[in-house]
Coordinates of C-alpha atoms in Angstrom, one line a residue:
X1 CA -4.1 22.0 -60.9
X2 CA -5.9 19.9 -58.6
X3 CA -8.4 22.6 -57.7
X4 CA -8.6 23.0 -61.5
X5 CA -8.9 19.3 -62.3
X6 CA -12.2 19.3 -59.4
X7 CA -14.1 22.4 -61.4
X8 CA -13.5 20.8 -64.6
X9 CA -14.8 17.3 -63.1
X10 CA -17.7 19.3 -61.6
X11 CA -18.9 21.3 -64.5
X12 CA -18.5 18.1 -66.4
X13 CA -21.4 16.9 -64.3
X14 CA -23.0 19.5 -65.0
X15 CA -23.0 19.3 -68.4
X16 CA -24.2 15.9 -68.5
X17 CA -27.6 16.3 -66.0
X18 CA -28.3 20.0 -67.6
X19 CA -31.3 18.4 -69.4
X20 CA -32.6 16.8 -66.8
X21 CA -35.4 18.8 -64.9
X22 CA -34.2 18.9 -60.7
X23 CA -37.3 18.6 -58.9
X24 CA -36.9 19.0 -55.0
X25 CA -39.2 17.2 -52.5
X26 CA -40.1 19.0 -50.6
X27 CA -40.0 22.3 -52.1
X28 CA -36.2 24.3 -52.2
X29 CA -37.9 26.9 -50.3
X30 CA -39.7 24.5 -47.6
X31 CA -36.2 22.7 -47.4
X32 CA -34.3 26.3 -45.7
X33 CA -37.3 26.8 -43.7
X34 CA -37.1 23.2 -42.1
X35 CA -33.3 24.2 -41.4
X36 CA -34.7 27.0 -39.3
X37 CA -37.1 25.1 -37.4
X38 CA -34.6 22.2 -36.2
X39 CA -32.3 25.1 -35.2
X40 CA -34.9 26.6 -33.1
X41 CA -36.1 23.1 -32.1
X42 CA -32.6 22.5 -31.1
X43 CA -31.7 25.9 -29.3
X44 CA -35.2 26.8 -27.5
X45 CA -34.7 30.5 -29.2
X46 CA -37.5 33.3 -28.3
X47 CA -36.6 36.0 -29.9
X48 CA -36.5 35.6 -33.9
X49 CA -35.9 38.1 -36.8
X50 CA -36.8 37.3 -40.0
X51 CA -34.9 39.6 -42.7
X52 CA -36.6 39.5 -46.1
X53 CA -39.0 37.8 -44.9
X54 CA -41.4 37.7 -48.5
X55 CA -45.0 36.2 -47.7
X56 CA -44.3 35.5 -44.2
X57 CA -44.7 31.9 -44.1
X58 CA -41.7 31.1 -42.3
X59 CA -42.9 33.5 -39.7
X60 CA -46.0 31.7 -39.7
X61 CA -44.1 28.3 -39.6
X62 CA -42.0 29.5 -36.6
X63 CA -45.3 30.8 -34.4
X64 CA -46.1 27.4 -33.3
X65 CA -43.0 26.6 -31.5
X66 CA -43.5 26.6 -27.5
X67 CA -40.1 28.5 -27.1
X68 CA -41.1 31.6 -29.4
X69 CA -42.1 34.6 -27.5
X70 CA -40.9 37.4 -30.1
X71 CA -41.1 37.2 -33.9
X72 CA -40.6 40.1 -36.3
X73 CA -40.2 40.3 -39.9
X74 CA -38.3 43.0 -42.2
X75 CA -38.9 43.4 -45.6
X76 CA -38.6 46.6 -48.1
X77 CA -41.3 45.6 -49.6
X78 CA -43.8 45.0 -47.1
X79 CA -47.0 47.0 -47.0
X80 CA -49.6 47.3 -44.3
X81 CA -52.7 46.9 -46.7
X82 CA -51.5 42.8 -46.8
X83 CA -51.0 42.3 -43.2
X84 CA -54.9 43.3 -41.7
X85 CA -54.5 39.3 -40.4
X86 CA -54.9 36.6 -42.1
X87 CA -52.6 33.1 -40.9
X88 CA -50.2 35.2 -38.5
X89 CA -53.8 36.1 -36.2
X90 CA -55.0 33.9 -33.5
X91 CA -57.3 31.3 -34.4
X92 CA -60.6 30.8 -32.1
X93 CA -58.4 28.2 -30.6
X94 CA -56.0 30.4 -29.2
X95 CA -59.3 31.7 -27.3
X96 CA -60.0 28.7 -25.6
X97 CA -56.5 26.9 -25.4
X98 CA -53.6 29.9 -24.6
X99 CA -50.3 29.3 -24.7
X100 CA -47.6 28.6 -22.3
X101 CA -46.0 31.8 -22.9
X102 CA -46.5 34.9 -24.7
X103 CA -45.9 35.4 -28.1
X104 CA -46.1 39.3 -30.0
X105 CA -45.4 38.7 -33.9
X106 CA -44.7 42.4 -35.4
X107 CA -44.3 43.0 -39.1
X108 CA -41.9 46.1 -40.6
X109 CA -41.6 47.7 -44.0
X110 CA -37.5 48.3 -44.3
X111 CA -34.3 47.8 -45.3
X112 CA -32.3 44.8 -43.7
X113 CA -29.2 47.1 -44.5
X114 CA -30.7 49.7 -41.5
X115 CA -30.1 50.0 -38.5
X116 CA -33.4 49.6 -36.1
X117 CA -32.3 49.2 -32.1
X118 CA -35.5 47.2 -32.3
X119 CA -33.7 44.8 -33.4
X120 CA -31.0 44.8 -31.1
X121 CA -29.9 41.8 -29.1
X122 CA -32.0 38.6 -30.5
X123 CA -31.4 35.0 -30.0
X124 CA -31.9 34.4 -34.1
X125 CA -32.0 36.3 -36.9
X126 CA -32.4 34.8 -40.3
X127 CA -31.4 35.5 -44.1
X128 CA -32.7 32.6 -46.0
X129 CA -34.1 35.0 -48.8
X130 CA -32.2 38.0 -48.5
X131 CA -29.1 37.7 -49.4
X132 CA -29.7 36.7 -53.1
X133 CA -31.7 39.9 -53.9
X134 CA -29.0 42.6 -52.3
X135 CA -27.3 44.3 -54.9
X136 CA -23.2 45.0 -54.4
X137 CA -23.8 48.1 -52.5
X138 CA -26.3 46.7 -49.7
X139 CA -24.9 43.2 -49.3
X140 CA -21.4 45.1 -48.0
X141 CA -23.6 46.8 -45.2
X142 CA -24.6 43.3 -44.0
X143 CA -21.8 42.6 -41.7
X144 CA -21.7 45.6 -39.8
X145 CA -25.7 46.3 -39.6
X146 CA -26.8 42.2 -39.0
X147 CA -23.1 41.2 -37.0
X148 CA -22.1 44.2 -36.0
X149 CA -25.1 46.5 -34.7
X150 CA -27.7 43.7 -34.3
X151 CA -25.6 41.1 -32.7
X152 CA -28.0 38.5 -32.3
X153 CA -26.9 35.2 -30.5
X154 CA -27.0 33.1 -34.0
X155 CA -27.3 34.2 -37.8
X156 CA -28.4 31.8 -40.3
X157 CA -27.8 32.9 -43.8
X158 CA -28.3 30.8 -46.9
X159 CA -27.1 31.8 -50.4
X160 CA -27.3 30.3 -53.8
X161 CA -24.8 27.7 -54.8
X162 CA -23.2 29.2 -58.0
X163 CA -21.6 25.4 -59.1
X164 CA -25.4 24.2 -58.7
X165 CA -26.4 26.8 -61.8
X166 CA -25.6 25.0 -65.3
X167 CA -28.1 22.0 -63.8
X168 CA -31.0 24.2 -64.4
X169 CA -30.9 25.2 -67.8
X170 CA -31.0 28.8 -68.6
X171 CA -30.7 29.8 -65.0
X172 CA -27.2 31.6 -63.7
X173 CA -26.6 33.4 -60.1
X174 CA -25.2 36.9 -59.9
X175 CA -21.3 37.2 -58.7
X176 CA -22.5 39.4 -56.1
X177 CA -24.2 36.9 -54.4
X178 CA -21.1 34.6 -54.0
X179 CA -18.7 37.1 -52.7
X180 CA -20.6 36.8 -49.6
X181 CA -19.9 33.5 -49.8
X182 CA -15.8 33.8 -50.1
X183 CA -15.9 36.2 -47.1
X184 CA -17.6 34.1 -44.5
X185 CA -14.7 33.1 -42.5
X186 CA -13.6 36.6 -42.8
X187 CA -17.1 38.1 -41.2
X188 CA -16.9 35.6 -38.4
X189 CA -13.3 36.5 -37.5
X190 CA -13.8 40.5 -37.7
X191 CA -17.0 40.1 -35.7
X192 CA -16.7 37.7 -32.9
X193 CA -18.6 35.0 -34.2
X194 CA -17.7 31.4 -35.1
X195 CA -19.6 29.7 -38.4
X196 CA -20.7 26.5 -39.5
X197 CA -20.6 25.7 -43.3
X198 CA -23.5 23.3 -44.3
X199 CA -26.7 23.5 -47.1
X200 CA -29.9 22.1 -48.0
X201 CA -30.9 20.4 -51.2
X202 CA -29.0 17.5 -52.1
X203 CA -27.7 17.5 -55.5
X204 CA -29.3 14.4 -58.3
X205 CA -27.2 11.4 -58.5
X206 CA -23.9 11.7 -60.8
X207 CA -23.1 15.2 -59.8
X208 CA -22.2 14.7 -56.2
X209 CA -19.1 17.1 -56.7
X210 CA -21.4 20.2 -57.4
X211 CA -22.8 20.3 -53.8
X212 CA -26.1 21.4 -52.1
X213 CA -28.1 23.8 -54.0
X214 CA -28.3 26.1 -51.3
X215 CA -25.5 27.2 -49.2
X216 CA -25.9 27.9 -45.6
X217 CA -23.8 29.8 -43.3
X218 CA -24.7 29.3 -39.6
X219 CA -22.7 32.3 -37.1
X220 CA -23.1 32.1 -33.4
X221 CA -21.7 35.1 -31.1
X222 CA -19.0 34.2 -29.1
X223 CA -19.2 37.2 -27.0
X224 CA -20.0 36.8 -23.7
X225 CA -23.2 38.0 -21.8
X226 CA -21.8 41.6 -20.8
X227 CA -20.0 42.5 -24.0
X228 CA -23.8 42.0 -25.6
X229 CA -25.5 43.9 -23.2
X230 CA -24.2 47.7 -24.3
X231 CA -27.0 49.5 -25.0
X232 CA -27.1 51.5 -28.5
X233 CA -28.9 54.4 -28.8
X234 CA -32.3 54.0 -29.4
X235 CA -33.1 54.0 -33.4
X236 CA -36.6 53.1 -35.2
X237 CA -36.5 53.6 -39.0
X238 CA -38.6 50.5 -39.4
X239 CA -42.5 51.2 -40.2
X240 CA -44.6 48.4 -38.4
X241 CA -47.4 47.0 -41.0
X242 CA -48.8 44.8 -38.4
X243 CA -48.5 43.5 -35.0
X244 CA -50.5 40.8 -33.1
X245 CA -50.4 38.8 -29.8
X246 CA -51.5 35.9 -28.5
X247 CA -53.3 35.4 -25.2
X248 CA -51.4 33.3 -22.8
X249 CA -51.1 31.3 -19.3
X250 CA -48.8 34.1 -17.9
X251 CA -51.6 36.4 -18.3
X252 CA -53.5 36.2 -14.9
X253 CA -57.0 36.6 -16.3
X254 CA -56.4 34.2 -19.2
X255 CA -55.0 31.6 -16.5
X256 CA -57.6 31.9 -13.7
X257 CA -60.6 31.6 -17.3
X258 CA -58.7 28.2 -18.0
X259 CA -58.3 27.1 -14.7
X260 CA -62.0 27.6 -14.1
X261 CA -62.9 26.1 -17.4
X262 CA -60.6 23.3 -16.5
X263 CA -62.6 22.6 -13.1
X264 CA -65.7 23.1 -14.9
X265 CA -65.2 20.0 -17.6
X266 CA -63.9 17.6 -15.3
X267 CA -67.4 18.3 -12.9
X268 CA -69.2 17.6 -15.6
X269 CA -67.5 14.6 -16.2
X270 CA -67.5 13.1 -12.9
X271 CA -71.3 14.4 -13.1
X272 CA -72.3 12.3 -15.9
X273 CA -70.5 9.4 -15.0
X274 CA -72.5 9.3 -11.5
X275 CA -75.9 9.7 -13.0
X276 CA -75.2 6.8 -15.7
X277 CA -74.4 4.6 -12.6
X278 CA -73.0 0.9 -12.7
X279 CA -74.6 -1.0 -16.1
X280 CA -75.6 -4.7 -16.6
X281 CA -76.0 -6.9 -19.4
X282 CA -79.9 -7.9 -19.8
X283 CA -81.2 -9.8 -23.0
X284 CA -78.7 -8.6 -24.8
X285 CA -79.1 -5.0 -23.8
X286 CA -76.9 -2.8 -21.5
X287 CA -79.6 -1.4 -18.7
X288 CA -79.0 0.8 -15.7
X289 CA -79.1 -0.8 -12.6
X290 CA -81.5 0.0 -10.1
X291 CA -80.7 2.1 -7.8
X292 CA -82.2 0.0 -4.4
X293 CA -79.9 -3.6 -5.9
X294 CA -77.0 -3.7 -3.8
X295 CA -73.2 -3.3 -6.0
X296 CA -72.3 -7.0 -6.8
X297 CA -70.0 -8.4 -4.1
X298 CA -66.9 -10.4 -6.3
X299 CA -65.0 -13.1 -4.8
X300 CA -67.5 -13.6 -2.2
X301 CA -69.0 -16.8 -1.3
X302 CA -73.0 -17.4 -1.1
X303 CA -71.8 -18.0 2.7
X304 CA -70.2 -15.2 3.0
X305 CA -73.0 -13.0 1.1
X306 CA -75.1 -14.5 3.4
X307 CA -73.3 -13.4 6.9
X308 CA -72.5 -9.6 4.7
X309 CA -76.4 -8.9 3.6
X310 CA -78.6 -6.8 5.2
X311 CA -79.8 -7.9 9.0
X312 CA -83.7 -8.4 9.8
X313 CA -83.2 -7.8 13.3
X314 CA -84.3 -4.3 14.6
X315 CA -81.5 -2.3 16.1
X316 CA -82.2 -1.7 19.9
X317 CA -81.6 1.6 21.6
X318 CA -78.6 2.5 22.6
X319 CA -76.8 0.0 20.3
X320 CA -73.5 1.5 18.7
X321 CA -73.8 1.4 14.8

């Protein structure tokens, strides 16, 4: 009855904010990506798969971490007439400035429900807009493809929270999408992994009880180093739609061009600053010194300027300088 009592206080909640339009700053979407980035902020990860990942813009978010050395993205819809560049290329910047470490973003048109050994053995992989779109039939393969085959060091997976529904009006989430949800625990036990229950976007004021909007679900591998290292046989299904990398300081030629570069601009500096010369204050007016006026001599004494200037007297020969 209790468990009963706490729906029925829930949807109550619900009722009562239905009407109200939910606005979420920053944007639902931009709220699961941030999770993402303060895990990978947090972790140092370098290998990242993004499953489903839409427009790419989590990729795109997740290119400009130091740490990164691998992104890929899988989606069933992806096609290789959208990816001939755009914000996932290197920028004229990336030219001139390389990174610290390499970075290789590759793009593939697939299933997240096949397996792809390319896949095989990444610190991350990521389900913030998957799991919502599977049907019954696809979301059962996710355990034993993305846990099971995969076996990535962490899985972050985020899912619709169904108790969130009746405050956007019109708006409902498929049971499917839930069941997932029920059978966390159980995915972690069968498959060596241990999970962390939290969510992004906070619900409005008064209907506290419903819970964040969006449901996330972070699994990290508890297997040690050797039983993740067996090698599974090798299987591409994936079709790449586009692949890029980024120039970098571990690339010899790119570090010896900034190095030199480097030497170059600080010459010039120390060059410039040497034919300015010292400055003084005339009328008003900064002027170059002249080159034959002695360096001002501070702290000195007219006595003591006196015994330090320049001697009259002709040097005779033989007479140590």
């Amino acid at each position: 009855k209790t468990e009963e009592n706490k729906q029925s206080n829930s949807m109550d909640h619900c009722e009562v904010l239905s009407k109200k339009v939910i606005e979420f700053k920053p944007p639902a979407y931009e709220q699961r990506f941030y999770f993402v980035k303060n895990l990978v902020n947090q972790h140092g990860h370098k290998k990242i798969a993004d499953l489903g990942f839409g427009d790419a813009t989590l990729v795109w978010m997740l290119k400009y971490h130091r740490c990164v050395q691998y992104l890929v993205g899988v989606d069933i819809a992806a096609k290789s007439f959208k990816w001939g560049g755009g914000r996932l290329s290197p920028r004229v910047g990336g030219y001139t400035i390389p990174r610290e470490l390499d970075l290789t973003i590759t793009l593939y048109c697939g299933s997240a429900v096949q397996k792809d050994s390319r896949l095989c053995g990444f610190d991350l992989v990521t389900c913030t807009e998957l799991i919502k779109y599977l049907n019954s039939e696809n979301l059962a393969k996710i355990p034993e493809v993305v846990f099971g085959y995969f076996s990535p060091g962490m899985v972050v997976i985020s899912t619709p929270n169904s108790e969130f529904s009746p405050l956007f009006p019109a708006s409902t989430f498929r049971d499917p999408d839930q069941r997932f949800e029920w059978k966390a625990l159980d995915v972690a036990k069968l498959s060596h992994y241990s999970v962390e229950f939290s969510g992004v976007e906070d619900p409005p004021a008064g209907a506290e009880l419903v819970g964040y909007c969006t449901q996330t679900r972070v699994f990290k591998n508890r297997a040690k180093a050797t039983e993740l290292s067996v090698s599974e046989p090798e299987e591409h299904v994936y079709e790449v739609v586009y692949t890029t990398s980024y120039l970098s300081l571990q690339q010899s030629k790119y570090f010896r061009f900034t190095l030199s570069t480097g030497a170059v601009k600080a010459i010039e500096s120390m060059k410039s600053r040497f034919l300015q010369g010292p400055r003084r204050k005339e009328g008003g007016r900064v002027v170059p010194l002249r080159s034959c006026t002695p360096f001002p001599q501070h702290g000195l004494t007219e006595a003591q300027r006196a015994k330090t200037g320049p001697s009259t007297k002709s040097p005779s020969v033989g007479e140590k300088f």
